[in-house]
Amino acid sequence: MLIEHNDIRYFGEEGVDITGGDDWLVRGNTIHDSVITHGVGQLPSGVMSKNASWRNRIEDNLLFNVHHSENGIFSLGGAPAKANGALDLIVQNNAVVSVSGQVIVHLPGCEHCLVANNLFADMRIGEEGQRSGGFAHVGGHRKNCVTAAGDLLPCAAEKRSAAYAGNSNSMVNNLIEGIKWRDMDSFRLLSVGGYQLDEEQGYLYNGAAGLCIGGNNAVGEIVLLRR
């Protein structure tokens, strides 16, 4: 499937949603101006690839004015994250400008995925009243099993499992600049792993397997947004 040189705008969910698709090429599109059409529960992403999507390529696209994304401007593997949500996926040479959300690059369900040579600029990370996943999230969401203060909360074991950890993913040679943070609790560029139930110690942090982070350049001041 080829999606090329389109103007994609005014979407309430995903600009491009690849569900169980293999060998898609999303190239040279302008994806912009998401809208809120039915309130709470919307998860606007620029591009999402999920449900065991193989060998898709997302390249040379311009994304801007995509806001309040819960699962990433690039949602690679889908949400809720499941093992093998996306495999052998490449996101490269894209420009992402003036966007906002809980997380910008979402990789928990991705395996052997590469995010390389992209520009990310003018981003607002974190939504009021919620905890951010950081600029890039490559593990499982915490599902509120642990509070920001480190206190344990009741949480079913099935909400946290190794299936939520990304595997053999790489983020290399990306330029990241102009980040504004909702608060200090969300001040982290990279969030890896999740919390996994241990009978003796409660929920333990488990990192993503085979993660490669290298050659990225994050520049700019720390800017906190006023509530």
PDB file of C-alpha atoms in Angstrom:
ATOM      1  CA  MET A   1       0.000   0.000   0.000  1.00  0.00           C
ATOM      2  CA  LEU A   2       1.357   3.429  -0.985  1.00  0.00           C
ATOM      3  CA  ILE A   3       0.114   6.606   0.719  1.00  0.00           C
ATOM      4  CA  GLU A   4       2.038   9.447  -0.875  1.00  0.00           C
ATOM      5  CA  HIS A   5       1.830  13.237  -1.308  1.00  0.00           C
ATOM      6  CA  ASN A   6      -1.527  13.684   0.411  1.00  0.00           C
ATOM      7  CA  ASP A   7      -2.817  16.546   2.554  1.00  0.00           C
ATOM      8  CA  ILE A   8      -4.353  14.845   5.610  1.00  0.00           C
ATOM      9  CA  ARG A   9      -6.070  17.158   8.071  1.00  0.00           C
ATOM     10  CA  TYR A  10      -8.955  17.658  10.505  1.00  0.00           C
ATOM     11  CA  PHE A  11      -8.821  14.126  11.882  1.00  0.00           C
ATOM     12  CA  GLY A  12     -10.034  13.145  15.345  1.00  0.00           C
ATOM     13  CA  GLU A  13      -8.277   9.807  15.758  1.00  0.00           C
ATOM     14  CA  GLU A  14      -5.290   8.938  13.506  1.00  0.00           C
ATOM     15  CA  GLY A  15      -4.119  10.726  10.395  1.00  0.00           C
ATOM     16  CA  VAL A  16      -2.983   7.372   9.015  1.00  0.00           C
ATOM     17  CA  ASP A  17      -4.066   4.153  10.775  1.00  0.00           C
ATOM     18  CA  ILE A  18      -2.294   0.976   9.677  1.00  0.00           C
ATOM     19  CA  THR A  19      -4.143  -1.934  11.293  1.00  0.00           C
ATOM     20  CA  GLY A  20      -2.633  -5.311  10.473  1.00  0.00           C
ATOM     21  CA  GLY A  21      -1.112  -3.939   7.263  1.00  0.00           C
ATOM     22  CA  ASP A  22       2.192  -5.159   5.812  1.00  0.00           C
ATOM     23  CA  ASP A  23       4.661  -3.371   3.533  1.00  0.00           C
ATOM     24  CA  TRP A  24       2.941   0.013   3.622  1.00  0.00           C
ATOM     25  CA  LEU A  25       4.861   3.098   2.508  1.00  0.00           C
ATOM     26  CA  VAL A  26       3.622   6.382   4.000  1.00  0.00           C
ATOM     27  CA  ARG A  27       5.758   9.014   2.275  1.00  0.00           C
ATOM     28  CA  GLY A  28       5.767  12.704   1.506  1.00  0.00           C
ATOM     29  CA  ASN A  29       2.429  13.506   3.163  1.00  0.00           C
ATOM     30  CA  THR A  30       1.412  16.589   5.119  1.00  0.00           C
ATOM     31  CA  ILE A  31      -0.489  15.489   8.241  1.00  0.00           C
ATOM     32  CA  HIS A  32      -1.842  18.336  10.324  1.00  0.00           C
ATOM     33  CA  ASP A  33      -4.532  20.023  12.403  1.00  0.00           C
ATOM     34  CA  SER A  34      -6.123  17.275  14.458  1.00  0.00           C
ATOM     35  CA  VAL A  35      -9.520  18.102  15.973  1.00  0.00           C
ATOM     36  CA  ILE A  36     -11.453  17.001  19.040  1.00  0.00           C
ATOM     37  CA  THR A  37     -14.813  15.731  17.809  1.00  0.00           C
ATOM     38  CA  HIS A  38     -16.214  13.700  20.703  1.00  0.00           C
ATOM     39  CA  GLY A  39     -14.288  14.655  23.806  1.00  0.00           C
ATOM     40  CA  VAL A  40     -12.682  12.351  26.348  1.00  0.00           C
ATOM     41  CA  GLY A  41     -11.128   9.133  25.057  1.00  0.00           C
ATOM     42  CA  GLN A  42      -9.831  10.392  21.734  1.00  0.00           C
ATOM     43  CA  LEU A  43      -6.267   9.450  20.914  1.00  0.00           C
ATOM     44  CA  PRO A  44      -5.154  11.566  17.969  1.00  0.00           C
ATOM     45  CA  SER A  45      -1.912  10.327  16.416  1.00  0.00           C
ATOM     46  CA  GLY A  46      -0.247  11.389  13.212  1.00  0.00           C
ATOM     47  CA  VAL A  47       0.532   7.814  12.159  1.00  0.00           C
ATOM     48  CA  MET A  48      -0.341   4.589  13.983  1.00  0.00           C
ATOM     49  CA  SER A  49       0.818   1.088  13.037  1.00  0.00           C
ATOM     50  CA  LYS A  50      -0.685  -1.778  15.064  1.00  0.00           C
ATOM     51  CA  ASN A  51      -2.135  -5.320  15.133  1.00  0.00           C
ATOM     52  CA  ALA A  52       0.939  -7.190  13.887  1.00  0.00           C
ATOM     53  CA  SER A  53       1.830  -4.762  11.097  1.00  0.00           C
ATOM     54  CA  TRP A  54       5.056  -5.795   9.342  1.00  0.00           C
ATOM     55  CA  ARG A  55       7.767  -3.883   7.436  1.00  0.00           C
ATOM     56  CA  ASN A  56       5.985  -0.530   7.150  1.00  0.00           C
ATOM     57  CA  ARG A  57       7.946   2.642   6.334  1.00  0.00           C
ATOM     58  CA  ILE A  58       6.979   6.163   7.400  1.00  0.00           C
ATOM     59  CA  GLU A  59       9.285   8.682   5.772  1.00  0.00           C
ATOM     60  CA  ASP A  60       9.624  12.239   4.449  1.00  0.00           C
ATOM     61  CA  ASN A  61       6.348  13.404   5.992  1.00  0.00           C
ATOM     62  CA  LEU A  62       5.565  16.776   7.579  1.00  0.00           C
ATOM     63  CA  LEU A  63       3.414  16.655  10.725  1.00  0.00           C
ATOM     64  CA  PHE A  64       2.221  19.757  12.570  1.00  0.00           C
ATOM     65  CA  ASN A  65      -0.603  20.944  14.836  1.00  0.00           C
ATOM     66  CA  VAL A  66      -1.403  17.441  16.091  1.00  0.00           C
ATOM     67  CA  HIS A  67      -2.422  17.984  19.699  1.00  0.00           C
ATOM     68  CA  HIS A  68      -3.418  16.194  22.911  1.00  0.00           C
ATOM     69  CA  SER A  69      -2.157  12.819  21.716  1.00  0.00           C
ATOM     70  CA  GLU A  70      -2.261  10.165  24.412  1.00  0.00           C
ATOM     71  CA  ASN A  71      -0.445   7.457  22.478  1.00  0.00           C
ATOM     72  CA  GLY A  72       2.135   9.344  20.460  1.00  0.00           C
ATOM     73  CA  ILE A  73       2.383  11.432  17.327  1.00  0.00           C
ATOM     74  CA  PHE A  74       4.051   8.282  16.020  1.00  0.00           C
ATOM     75  CA  SER A  75       2.194   5.410  17.715  1.00  0.00           C
ATOM     76  CA  LEU A  76       4.242   2.372  16.776  1.00  0.00           C
ATOM     77  CA  GLY A  77       2.619  -0.820  17.961  1.00  0.00           C
ATOM     78  CA  GLY A  78      -0.691   0.719  18.930  1.00  0.00           C
ATOM     79  CA  ALA A  79      -2.433   1.157  22.259  1.00  0.00           C
ATOM     80  CA  PRO A  80      -3.040  -0.578  24.482  1.00  0.00           C
ATOM     81  CA  ALA A  81       0.400  -1.933  23.680  1.00  0.00           C
ATOM     82  CA  LYS A  82       0.616  -5.621  22.828  1.00  0.00           C
ATOM     83  CA  ALA A  83       3.583  -7.772  21.898  1.00  0.00           C
ATOM     84  CA  ASN A  84       4.363  -7.653  18.160  1.00  0.00           C
ATOM     85  CA  GLY A  85       2.012  -4.754  17.518  1.00  0.00           C
ATOM     86  CA  ALA A  86       4.454  -3.580  14.834  1.00  0.00           C
ATOM     87  CA  LEU A  87       7.545  -5.330  13.519  1.00  0.00           C
ATOM     88  CA  ASP A  88      10.483  -4.195  11.371  1.00  0.00           C
ATOM     89  CA  LEU A  89       9.010  -0.706  11.055  1.00  0.00           C
ATOM     90  CA  ILE A  90      11.088   2.326   9.982  1.00  0.00           C
ATOM     91  CA  VAL A  91      10.278   5.969  10.765  1.00  0.00           C
ATOM     92  CA  GLN A  92      12.833   8.250   9.107  1.00  0.00           C
ATOM     93  CA  ASN A  93      13.421  11.716   7.650  1.00  0.00           C
ATOM     94  CA  ASN A  94      10.170  13.173   8.971  1.00  0.00           C
ATOM     95  CA  ALA A  95       9.611  16.677  10.377  1.00  0.00           C
ATOM     96  CA  VAL A  96       7.330  16.969  13.419  1.00  0.00           C
ATOM     97  CA  VAL A  97       6.565  20.542  14.496  1.00  0.00           C
ATOM     98  CA  SER A  98       4.129  22.180  16.951  1.00  0.00           C
ATOM     99  CA  VAL A  99       2.602  19.058  18.502  1.00  0.00           C
ATOM    100  CA  SER A 100       1.541  18.050  22.009  1.00  0.00           C
ATOM    101  CA  GLY A 101       0.541  15.075  24.095  1.00  0.00           C
ATOM    102  CA  GLN A 102       1.426  12.572  26.782  1.00  0.00           C
ATOM    103  CA  VAL A 103       4.210  11.179  24.621  1.00  0.00           C
ATOM    104  CA  ILE A 104       5.605  11.966  21.167  1.00  0.00           C
ATOM    105  CA  VAL A 105       7.125   8.620  20.086  1.00  0.00           C
ATOM    106  CA  HIS A 106       5.298   5.562  21.444  1.00  0.00           C
ATOM    107  CA  LEU A 107       7.079   2.209  21.050  1.00  0.00           C
ATOM    108  CA  PRO A 108       5.846  -0.249  23.720  1.00  0.00           C
ATOM    109  CA  GLY A 109       4.362  -2.703  21.203  1.00  0.00           C
ATOM    110  CA  CYS A 110       7.151  -2.374  18.616  1.00  0.00           C
ATOM    111  CA  GLU A 111       9.769  -4.980  17.795  1.00  0.00           C
ATOM    112  CA  HIS A 112      12.871  -4.350  15.646  1.00  0.00           C
ATOM    113  CA  CYS A 113      11.673  -0.811  14.904  1.00  0.00           C
ATOM    114  CA  LEU A 114      13.910   2.113  13.883  1.00  0.00           C
ATOM    115  CA  VAL A 115      13.273   5.838  14.459  1.00  0.00           C
ATOM    116  CA  ALA A 116      16.066   7.740  12.701  1.00  0.00           C
ATOM    117  CA  ASN A 117      17.026  11.101  11.179  1.00  0.00           C
ATOM    118  CA  ASN A 118      13.826  12.902  12.199  1.00  0.00           C
ATOM    119  CA  LEU A 119      13.334  16.505  13.319  1.00  0.00           C
ATOM    120  CA  PHE A 120      11.126  17.085  16.376  1.00  0.00           C
ATOM    121  CA  ALA A 121      10.557  20.747  17.286  1.00  0.00           C
ATOM    122  CA  ASP A 122       8.189  22.907  19.344  1.00  0.00           C
ATOM    123  CA  MET A 123       6.547  20.209  21.448  1.00  0.00           C
ATOM    124  CA  ARG A 124       4.424  20.364  24.580  1.00  0.00           C
ATOM    125  CA  ILE A 125       4.723  17.195  26.643  1.00  0.00           C
ATOM    126  CA  GLY A 126       2.247  16.331  29.376  1.00  0.00           C
ATOM    127  CA  GLU A 127      -1.452  17.012  29.824  1.00  0.00           C
ATOM    128  CA  GLU A 128      -2.882  18.743  32.867  1.00  0.00           C
ATOM    129  CA  GLY A 129      -3.888  16.257  35.549  1.00  0.00           C
ATOM    130  CA  GLN A 130      -2.052  13.322  33.936  1.00  0.00           C
ATOM    131  CA  ARG A 131       1.435  11.864  34.145  1.00  0.00           C
ATOM    132  CA  SER A 132       3.489  12.061  30.980  1.00  0.00           C
ATOM    133  CA  GLY A 133       5.274   9.190  29.277  1.00  0.00           C
ATOM    134  CA  GLY A 134       8.125  11.503  28.266  1.00  0.00           C
ATOM    135  CA  PHE A 135       9.283  12.387  24.768  1.00  0.00           C
ATOM    136  CA  ALA A 136       9.721   8.723  23.829  1.00  0.00           C
ATOM    137  CA  HIS A 137       8.116   5.788  25.609  1.00  0.00           C
ATOM    138  CA  VAL A 138       9.415   2.300  24.884  1.00  0.00           C
ATOM    139  CA  GLY A 139       8.028   0.271  27.755  1.00  0.00           C
ATOM    140  CA  GLY A 140       4.620  -0.328  29.328  1.00  0.00           C
ATOM    141  CA  HIS A 141       2.354   2.316  30.793  1.00  0.00           C
ATOM    142  CA  ARG A 142       2.287   2.242  34.574  1.00  0.00           C
ATOM    143  CA  LYS A 143      -1.506   1.854  34.740  1.00  0.00           C
ATOM    144  CA  ASN A 144      -1.373   3.759  38.043  1.00  0.00           C
ATOM    145  CA  CYS A 145       0.160   0.773  39.849  1.00  0.00           C
ATOM    146  CA  VAL A 146       2.646   3.143  41.482  1.00  0.00           C
ATOM    147  CA  THR A 147       2.047   6.766  42.397  1.00  0.00           C
ATOM    148  CA  ALA A 148       4.462   9.589  41.599  1.00  0.00           C
ATOM    149  CA  ALA A 149       5.613   9.338  45.245  1.00  0.00           C
ATOM    150  CA  GLY A 150       6.389   5.629  44.833  1.00  0.00           C
ATOM    151  CA  ASP A 151       3.411   4.293  46.799  1.00  0.00           C
ATOM    152  CA  LEU A 152       1.822   1.057  45.609  1.00  0.00           C
ATOM    153  CA  LEU A 153      -1.789   1.056  44.486  1.00  0.00           C
ATOM    154  CA  PRO A 154      -4.096  -1.917  43.867  1.00  0.00           C
ATOM    155  CA  CYS A 155      -3.505  -3.056  40.312  1.00  0.00           C
ATOM    156  CA  ALA A 156      -4.417  -6.308  38.561  1.00  0.00           C
ATOM    157  CA  ALA A 157      -1.408  -8.361  37.470  1.00  0.00           C
ATOM    158  CA  GLU A 158      -2.658  -8.638  33.893  1.00  0.00           C
ATOM    159  CA  LYS A 159      -2.208  -4.882  33.495  1.00  0.00           C
ATOM    160  CA  ARG A 160       1.538  -5.258  33.687  1.00  0.00           C
ATOM    161  CA  SER A 161       3.379  -7.977  31.799  1.00  0.00           C
ATOM    162  CA  ALA A 162       6.477  -8.476  29.678  1.00  0.00           C
ATOM    163  CA  ALA A 163       4.260  -8.238  26.595  1.00  0.00           C
ATOM    164  CA  TYR A 164       4.262  -4.463  27.046  1.00  0.00           C
ATOM    165  CA  ALA A 165       8.025  -4.036  26.676  1.00  0.00           C
ATOM    166  CA  GLY A 166       9.423  -3.027  23.298  1.00  0.00           C
ATOM    167  CA  ASN A 167      12.109  -5.298  21.892  1.00  0.00           C
ATOM    168  CA  SER A 168      15.213  -4.470  19.823  1.00  0.00           C
ATOM    169  CA  ASN A 169      14.141  -0.927  18.956  1.00  0.00           C
ATOM    170  CA  SER A 170      16.494   1.909  17.949  1.00  0.00           C
ATOM    171  CA  MET A 171      16.307   5.703  18.072  1.00  0.00           C
ATOM    172  CA  VAL A 172      19.303   7.254  16.337  1.00  0.00           C
ATOM    173  CA  ASN A 173      20.353  10.591  14.813  1.00  0.00           C
ATOM    174  CA  ASN A 174      17.190  12.503  15.654  1.00  0.00           C
ATOM    175  CA  LEU A 175      17.153  16.244  16.383  1.00  0.00           C
ATOM    176  CA  ILE A 176      14.916  17.155  19.323  1.00  0.00           C
ATOM    177  CA  GLU A 177      14.432  20.805  20.256  1.00  0.00           C
ATOM    178  CA  GLY A 178      11.934  23.220  21.738  1.00  0.00           C
ATOM    179  CA  ILE A 179      10.269  21.038  24.378  1.00  0.00           C
ATOM    180  CA  LYS A 180       7.861  22.625  26.857  1.00  0.00           C
ATOM    181  CA  TRP A 181       7.008  20.506  29.907  1.00  0.00           C
ATOM    182  CA  ARG A 182       3.685  20.534  31.710  1.00  0.00           C
ATOM    183  CA  ASP A 183       5.444  20.045  35.081  1.00  0.00           C
ATOM    184  CA  MET A 184       8.589  18.573  36.574  1.00  0.00           C
ATOM    185  CA  ASP A 185       6.914  15.194  37.039  1.00  0.00           C
ATOM    186  CA  SER A 186       6.877  14.784  33.258  1.00  0.00           C
ATOM    187  CA  PHE A 187      10.407  16.106  32.765  1.00  0.00           C
ATOM    188  CA  ARG A 188      12.045  13.093  31.140  1.00  0.00           C
ATOM    189  CA  LEU A 189      13.133  12.587  27.572  1.00  0.00           C
ATOM    190  CA  LEU A 190      12.966   8.807  27.631  1.00  0.00           C
ATOM    191  CA  SER A 191      10.682   6.459  29.522  1.00  0.00           C
ATOM    192  CA  VAL A 192      11.559   2.756  29.330  1.00  0.00           C
ATOM    193  CA  GLY A 193       9.983  -0.345  30.751  1.00  0.00           C
ATOM    194  CA  GLY A 194       7.000  -0.599  33.035  1.00  0.00           C
ATOM    195  CA  TYR A 195       6.137  -2.214  36.329  1.00  0.00           C
ATOM    196  CA  GLN A 196       5.904  -5.978  36.680  1.00  0.00           C
ATOM    197  CA  LEU A 197       4.327  -7.814  39.610  1.00  0.00           C
ATOM    198  CA  ASP A 198       6.715  -9.599  41.962  1.00  0.00           C
ATOM    199  CA  GLU A 199       5.231 -11.652  44.814  1.00  0.00           C
ATOM    200  CA  GLU A 200       7.795 -10.422  47.357  1.00  0.00           C
ATOM    201  CA  GLN A 201       8.480  -6.842  46.286  1.00  0.00           C
ATOM    202  CA  GLY A 202       5.322  -5.671  44.564  1.00  0.00           C
ATOM    203  CA  TYR A 203       5.684  -3.887  41.239  1.00  0.00           C
ATOM    204  CA  LEU A 204       9.227  -3.801  39.864  1.00  0.00           C
ATOM    205  CA  TYR A 205      10.649  -1.724  37.032  1.00  0.00           C
ATOM    206  CA  ASN A 206      11.474  -3.773  33.948  1.00  0.00           C
ATOM    207  CA  GLY A 207      13.324  -2.215  31.023  1.00  0.00           C
ATOM    208  CA  ALA A 208      12.740  -2.782  27.333  1.00  0.00           C
ATOM    209  CA  ALA A 209      14.881  -5.482  25.774  1.00  0.00           C
ATOM    210  CA  GLY A 210      17.572  -4.675  23.224  1.00  0.00           C
ATOM    211  CA  LEU A 211      16.999  -0.929  23.135  1.00  0.00           C
ATOM    212  CA  CYS A 212      19.504   1.210  21.195  1.00  0.00           C
ATOM    213  CA  ILE A 213      19.662   4.961  21.787  1.00  0.00           C
ATOM    214  CA  GLY A 214      22.464   6.812  20.030  1.00  0.00           C
ATOM    215  CA  GLY A 215      23.496   9.908  18.119  1.00  0.00           C
ATOM    216  CA  ASN A 216      20.422  11.958  19.082  1.00  0.00           C
ATOM    217  CA  ASN A 217      20.756  15.673  19.774  1.00  0.00           C
ATOM    218  CA  ALA A 218      18.350  17.211  22.282  1.00  0.00           C
ATOM    219  CA  VAL A 219      18.806  20.964  22.586  1.00  0.00           C
ATOM    220  CA  GLY A 220      17.076  23.925  24.206  1.00  0.00           C
ATOM    221  CA  GLU A 221      16.117  25.305  27.590  1.00  0.00           C
ATOM    222  CA  ILE A 222      13.895  23.679  30.191  1.00  0.00           C
ATOM    223  CA  VAL A 223      10.547  25.428  29.793  1.00  0.00           C
ATOM    224  CA  LEU A 224       7.748  24.687  32.243  1.00  0.00           C
ATOM    225  CA  LEU A 225       4.186  25.577  31.313  1.00  0.00           C
ATOM    226  CA  ARG A 226       2.081  27.394  33.861  1.00  0.00           C
ATOM    227  CA  ARG A 227      -1.104  25.561  34.779  1.00  0.00           C
TER     228      ARG A 227
END
